[in-house]
């Protein structure tokens, strides 16, 4: 016969009530790492960001193409997005528009080597929370992600 005494504790008793075995509380599971979508077509930039962000505790899902990011079944679970403006198959504005249309509401950062006053106005209108000009420093990326 088993009696439960407190969260995670089970005491097993014999028919006469004597204690026969006790299991202690299992260790708590580590908290899930926040998922971050990274969409950047430059292999070197993508890999560098992936290493930086993974080392900072993010679960990075990286893609070279917008269509592959959108096809990822886990993209809706992402809390963060870093997207390049100029992608081989699309652009960052089209990507964020598609994600927001699906109900995604995470924090989004646009990175670009093609900054212009027009892009600076279009990025927040499309749903980006921030924009970083390339080249950028690692600490600028982390600070921008954390808002």
PDB file of C-alpha atoms in Angstrom:
ATOM      1  CA  UNK A   1       0.000   0.000   0.000  1.00  0.00           C
ATOM      2  CA  UNK A   2       1.342   3.484  -0.839  1.00  0.00           C
ATOM      3  CA  UNK A   3       0.531   6.786   0.822  1.00  0.00           C
ATOM      4  CA  UNK A   4       1.528  10.098  -0.670  1.00  0.00           C
ATOM      5  CA  UNK A   5       2.961  12.562   1.809  1.00  0.00           C
ATOM      6  CA  UNK A   6       3.845  15.891   0.237  1.00  0.00           C
ATOM      7  CA  UNK A   7       4.874  16.720  -3.318  1.00  0.00           C
ATOM      8  CA  UNK A   8       7.105  14.071  -4.820  1.00  0.00           C
ATOM      9  CA  UNK A   9       7.226  11.894  -1.688  1.00  0.00           C
ATOM     10  CA  UNK A  10       5.681   8.469  -1.516  1.00  0.00           C
ATOM     11  CA  UNK A  11       5.823   6.290   1.587  1.00  0.00           C
ATOM     12  CA  UNK A  12       5.250   2.585   1.122  1.00  0.00           C
ATOM     13  CA  UNK A  13       3.767   0.767   4.101  1.00  0.00           C
ATOM     14  CA  UNK A  14       3.352  -2.915   4.745  1.00  0.00           C
ATOM     15  CA  UNK A  15      -0.066  -4.246   5.683  1.00  0.00           C
ATOM     16  CA  UNK A  16       0.870  -3.878   9.358  1.00  0.00           C
ATOM     17  CA  UNK A  17       1.788  -0.216   8.818  1.00  0.00           C
ATOM     18  CA  UNK A  18       5.579  -0.515   9.130  1.00  0.00           C
ATOM     19  CA  UNK A  19       7.633   1.712   6.875  1.00  0.00           C
ATOM     20  CA  UNK A  20       9.174  -0.327   4.063  1.00  0.00           C
ATOM     21  CA  UNK A  21      10.569   2.262   1.624  1.00  0.00           C
ATOM     22  CA  UNK A  22      10.586   6.016   1.007  1.00  0.00           C
ATOM     23  CA  UNK A  23      11.462   7.948  -2.125  1.00  0.00           C
ATOM     24  CA  UNK A  24      12.641  11.511  -1.832  1.00  0.00           C
ATOM     25  CA  UNK A  25      11.646  14.406  -4.011  1.00  0.00           C
ATOM     26  CA  UNK A  26      13.180  14.243  -7.463  1.00  0.00           C
ATOM     27  CA  UNK A  27      15.463  17.132  -8.390  1.00  0.00           C
ATOM     28  CA  UNK A  28      13.704  19.950 -10.200  1.00  0.00           C
ATOM     29  CA  UNK A  29      14.056  19.966 -13.963  1.00  0.00           C
ATOM     30  CA  UNK A  30      16.158  22.753 -15.418  1.00  0.00           C
ATOM     31  CA  UNK A  31      14.051  25.577 -16.829  1.00  0.00           C
ATOM     32  CA  UNK A  32      13.554  25.454 -20.590  1.00  0.00           C
ATOM     33  CA  UNK A  33      15.905  27.602 -22.624  1.00  0.00           C
ATOM     34  CA  UNK A  34      14.043  30.346 -24.520  1.00  0.00           C
ATOM     35  CA  UNK A  35      13.726  29.573 -28.224  1.00  0.00           C
ATOM     36  CA  UNK A  36      15.194  32.137 -30.605  1.00  0.00           C
ATOM     37  CA  UNK A  37      14.660  32.094 -34.369  1.00  0.00           C
ATOM     38  CA  UNK A  38      17.700  33.314 -36.261  1.00  0.00           C
ATOM     39  CA  UNK A  39      17.243  33.990 -39.983  1.00  0.00           C
ATOM     40  CA  UNK A  40      20.421  35.167 -41.688  1.00  0.00           C
ATOM     41  CA  UNK A  41      21.684  34.114 -45.132  1.00  0.00           C
ATOM     42  CA  UNK A  42      25.359  34.923 -44.481  1.00  0.00           C
ATOM     43  CA  UNK A  43      26.866  31.684 -43.134  1.00  0.00           C
ATOM     44  CA  UNK A  44      29.577  33.408 -41.085  1.00  0.00           C
ATOM     45  CA  UNK A  45      27.242  35.912 -39.438  1.00  0.00           C
ATOM     46  CA  UNK A  46      24.639  33.203 -38.776  1.00  0.00           C
ATOM     47  CA  UNK A  47      27.177  30.849 -37.206  1.00  0.00           C
ATOM     48  CA  UNK A  48      28.745  33.601 -35.101  1.00  0.00           C
ATOM     49  CA  UNK A  49      25.356  34.688 -33.760  1.00  0.00           C
ATOM     50  CA  UNK A  50      24.331  31.092 -33.144  1.00  0.00           C
ATOM     51  CA  UNK A  51      27.439  30.470 -31.022  1.00  0.00           C
ATOM     52  CA  UNK A  52      27.016  33.738 -29.110  1.00  0.00           C
ATOM     53  CA  UNK A  53      23.339  33.211 -28.382  1.00  0.00           C
ATOM     54  CA  UNK A  54      23.630  29.525 -27.503  1.00  0.00           C
ATOM     55  CA  UNK A  55      26.350  30.446 -25.044  1.00  0.00           C
ATOM     56  CA  UNK A  56      23.990  32.995 -23.478  1.00  0.00           C
ATOM     57  CA  UNK A  57      21.313  30.375 -22.815  1.00  0.00           C
ATOM     58  CA  UNK A  58      19.134  30.581 -25.912  1.00  0.00           C
ATOM     59  CA  UNK A  59      17.881  27.548 -27.831  1.00  0.00           C
ATOM     60  CA  UNK A  60      18.774  28.869 -31.287  1.00  0.00           C
ATOM     61  CA  UNK A  61      16.913  27.626 -34.365  1.00  0.00           C
ATOM     62  CA  UNK A  62      18.918  29.058 -37.259  1.00  0.00           C
ATOM     63  CA  UNK A  63      17.937  29.298 -40.908  1.00  0.00           C
ATOM     64  CA  UNK A  64      19.409  30.778 -44.059  1.00  0.00           C
ATOM     65  CA  UNK A  65      15.998  31.151 -45.738  1.00  0.00           C
ATOM     66  CA  UNK A  66      12.757  32.710 -44.531  1.00  0.00           C
ATOM     67  CA  UNK A  67      10.656  29.884 -45.994  1.00  0.00           C
ATOM     68  CA  UNK A  68      12.558  27.309 -43.935  1.00  0.00           C
ATOM     69  CA  UNK A  69      12.040  29.314 -40.749  1.00  0.00           C
ATOM     70  CA  UNK A  70       8.323  29.590 -41.468  1.00  0.00           C
ATOM     71  CA  UNK A  71       8.126  25.847 -42.172  1.00  0.00           C
ATOM     72  CA  UNK A  72       9.688  25.000 -38.795  1.00  0.00           C
ATOM     73  CA  UNK A  73       6.953  23.607 -36.551  1.00  0.00           C
ATOM     74  CA  UNK A  74       8.593  25.162 -33.494  1.00  0.00           C
ATOM     75  CA  UNK A  75       8.668  28.721 -34.825  1.00  0.00           C
ATOM     76  CA  UNK A  76       5.438  29.648 -33.027  1.00  0.00           C
ATOM     77  CA  UNK A  77       7.074  28.701 -29.703  1.00  0.00           C
ATOM     78  CA  UNK A  78       9.980  31.103 -30.173  1.00  0.00           C
ATOM     79  CA  UNK A  79      10.178  34.043 -27.788  1.00  0.00           C
ATOM     80  CA  UNK A  80      12.707  35.919 -29.915  1.00  0.00           C
ATOM     81  CA  UNK A  81      13.533  36.559 -33.553  1.00  0.00           C
ATOM     82  CA  UNK A  82      16.657  37.983 -35.123  1.00  0.00           C
ATOM     83  CA  UNK A  83      16.213  38.409 -38.859  1.00  0.00           C
ATOM     84  CA  UNK A  84      18.399  39.897 -41.539  1.00  0.00           C
ATOM     85  CA  UNK A  85      16.702  42.400 -43.807  1.00  0.00           C
ATOM     86  CA  UNK A  86      18.167  41.108 -47.096  1.00  0.00           C
ATOM     87  CA  UNK A  87      17.545  37.368 -47.404  1.00  0.00           C
ATOM     88  CA  UNK A  88      18.024  35.187 -50.471  1.00  0.00           C
ATOM     89  CA  UNK A  89      14.329  34.273 -50.723  1.00  0.00           C
ATOM     90  CA  UNK A  90      12.575  37.189 -49.003  1.00  0.00           C
ATOM     91  CA  UNK A  91      13.311  40.010 -46.610  1.00  0.00           C
ATOM     92  CA  UNK A  92      13.000  40.487 -42.887  1.00  0.00           C
ATOM     93  CA  UNK A  93       9.900  42.678 -43.210  1.00  0.00           C
ATOM     94  CA  UNK A  94       8.024  39.975 -45.114  1.00  0.00           C
ATOM     95  CA  UNK A  95       9.155  37.378 -42.573  1.00  0.00           C
ATOM     96  CA  UNK A  96       7.941  39.322 -39.532  1.00  0.00           C
ATOM     97  CA  UNK A  97       4.668  40.117 -41.302  1.00  0.00           C
ATOM     98  CA  UNK A  98       4.072  36.395 -41.919  1.00  0.00           C
ATOM     99  CA  UNK A  99       4.951  35.492 -38.320  1.00  0.00           C
ATOM    100  CA  UNK A 100       2.743  38.221 -36.834  1.00  0.00           C
ATOM    101  CA  UNK A 101      -0.134  37.125 -39.124  1.00  0.00           C
ATOM    102  CA  UNK A 102       0.145  33.657 -37.524  1.00  0.00           C
ATOM    103  CA  UNK A 103      -0.190  35.196 -34.079  1.00  0.00           C
ATOM    104  CA  UNK A 104       3.475  35.183 -33.111  1.00  0.00           C
ATOM    105  CA  UNK A 105       4.122  37.893 -30.526  1.00  0.00           C
ATOM    106  CA  UNK A 106       7.749  37.561 -29.447  1.00  0.00           C
ATOM    107  CA  UNK A 107      10.477  40.192 -29.395  1.00  0.00           C
ATOM    108  CA  UNK A 108      11.931  40.808 -32.868  1.00  0.00           C
ATOM    109  CA  UNK A 109      15.205  42.429 -33.935  1.00  0.00           C
ATOM    110  CA  UNK A 110      16.022  43.321 -37.537  1.00  0.00           C
ATOM    111  CA  UNK A 111      19.691  43.324 -38.536  1.00  0.00           C
ATOM    112  CA  UNK A 112      20.858  44.989 -41.724  1.00  0.00           C
ATOM    113  CA  UNK A 113      23.754  46.357 -43.703  1.00  0.00           C
ATOM    114  CA  UNK A 114      21.277  48.460 -45.710  1.00  0.00           C
ATOM    115  CA  UNK A 115      19.960  50.907 -43.134  1.00  0.00           C
ATOM    116  CA  UNK A 116      17.986  53.825 -44.488  1.00  0.00           C
ATOM    117  CA  UNK A 117      15.437  56.266 -43.074  1.00  0.00           C
ATOM    118  CA  UNK A 118      12.733  54.368 -44.985  1.00  0.00           C
ATOM    119  CA  UNK A 119      13.770  51.012 -43.459  1.00  0.00           C
ATOM    120  CA  UNK A 120      13.974  52.560 -39.984  1.00  0.00           C
ATOM    121  CA  UNK A 121      10.327  53.627 -40.380  1.00  0.00           C
ATOM    122  CA  UNK A 122       9.174  50.380 -41.995  1.00  0.00           C
ATOM    123  CA  UNK A 123      10.734  48.013 -39.425  1.00  0.00           C
ATOM    124  CA  UNK A 124       8.583  48.987 -36.416  1.00  0.00           C
ATOM    125  CA  UNK A 125       5.510  49.325 -38.635  1.00  0.00           C
ATOM    126  CA  UNK A 126       6.022  45.702 -39.739  1.00  0.00           C
ATOM    127  CA  UNK A 127       6.412  44.489 -36.151  1.00  0.00           C
ATOM    128  CA  UNK A 128      10.095  44.723 -35.256  1.00  0.00           C
ATOM    129  CA  UNK A 129      10.928  45.945 -31.763  1.00  0.00           C
ATOM    130  CA  UNK A 130      14.443  47.089 -32.681  1.00  0.00           C
ATOM    131  CA  UNK A 131      16.909  47.363 -35.548  1.00  0.00           C
ATOM    132  CA  UNK A 132      20.689  46.933 -35.506  1.00  0.00           C
ATOM    133  CA  UNK A 133      23.076  48.100 -38.218  1.00  0.00           C
ATOM    134  CA  UNK A 134      25.825  45.748 -39.375  1.00  0.00           C
ATOM    135  CA  UNK A 135      28.477  45.496 -38.254  1.00  0.00           C
ATOM    136  CA  UNK A 136      27.328  45.270 -34.645  1.00  0.00           C
ATOM    137  CA  UNK A 137      28.949  44.253 -31.380  1.00  0.00           C
ATOM    138  CA  UNK A 138      27.938  41.146 -29.453  1.00  0.00           C
ATOM    139  CA  UNK A 139      26.870  43.145 -26.420  1.00  0.00           C
ATOM    140  CA  UNK A 140      24.643  45.326 -28.635  1.00  0.00           C
ATOM    141  CA  UNK A 141      22.813  42.199 -29.801  1.00  0.00           C
ATOM    142  CA  UNK A 142      22.317  40.913 -26.258  1.00  0.00           C
ATOM    143  CA  UNK A 143      21.226  44.291 -24.904  1.00  0.00           C
ATOM    144  CA  UNK A 144      18.764  44.761 -27.779  1.00  0.00           C
ATOM    145  CA  UNK A 145      17.273  41.299 -27.292  1.00  0.00           C
ATOM    146  CA  UNK A 146      16.669  41.915 -23.625  1.00  0.00           C
ATOM    147  CA  UNK A 147      14.978  45.215 -24.390  1.00  0.00           C
TER     148      UNK A 147
END
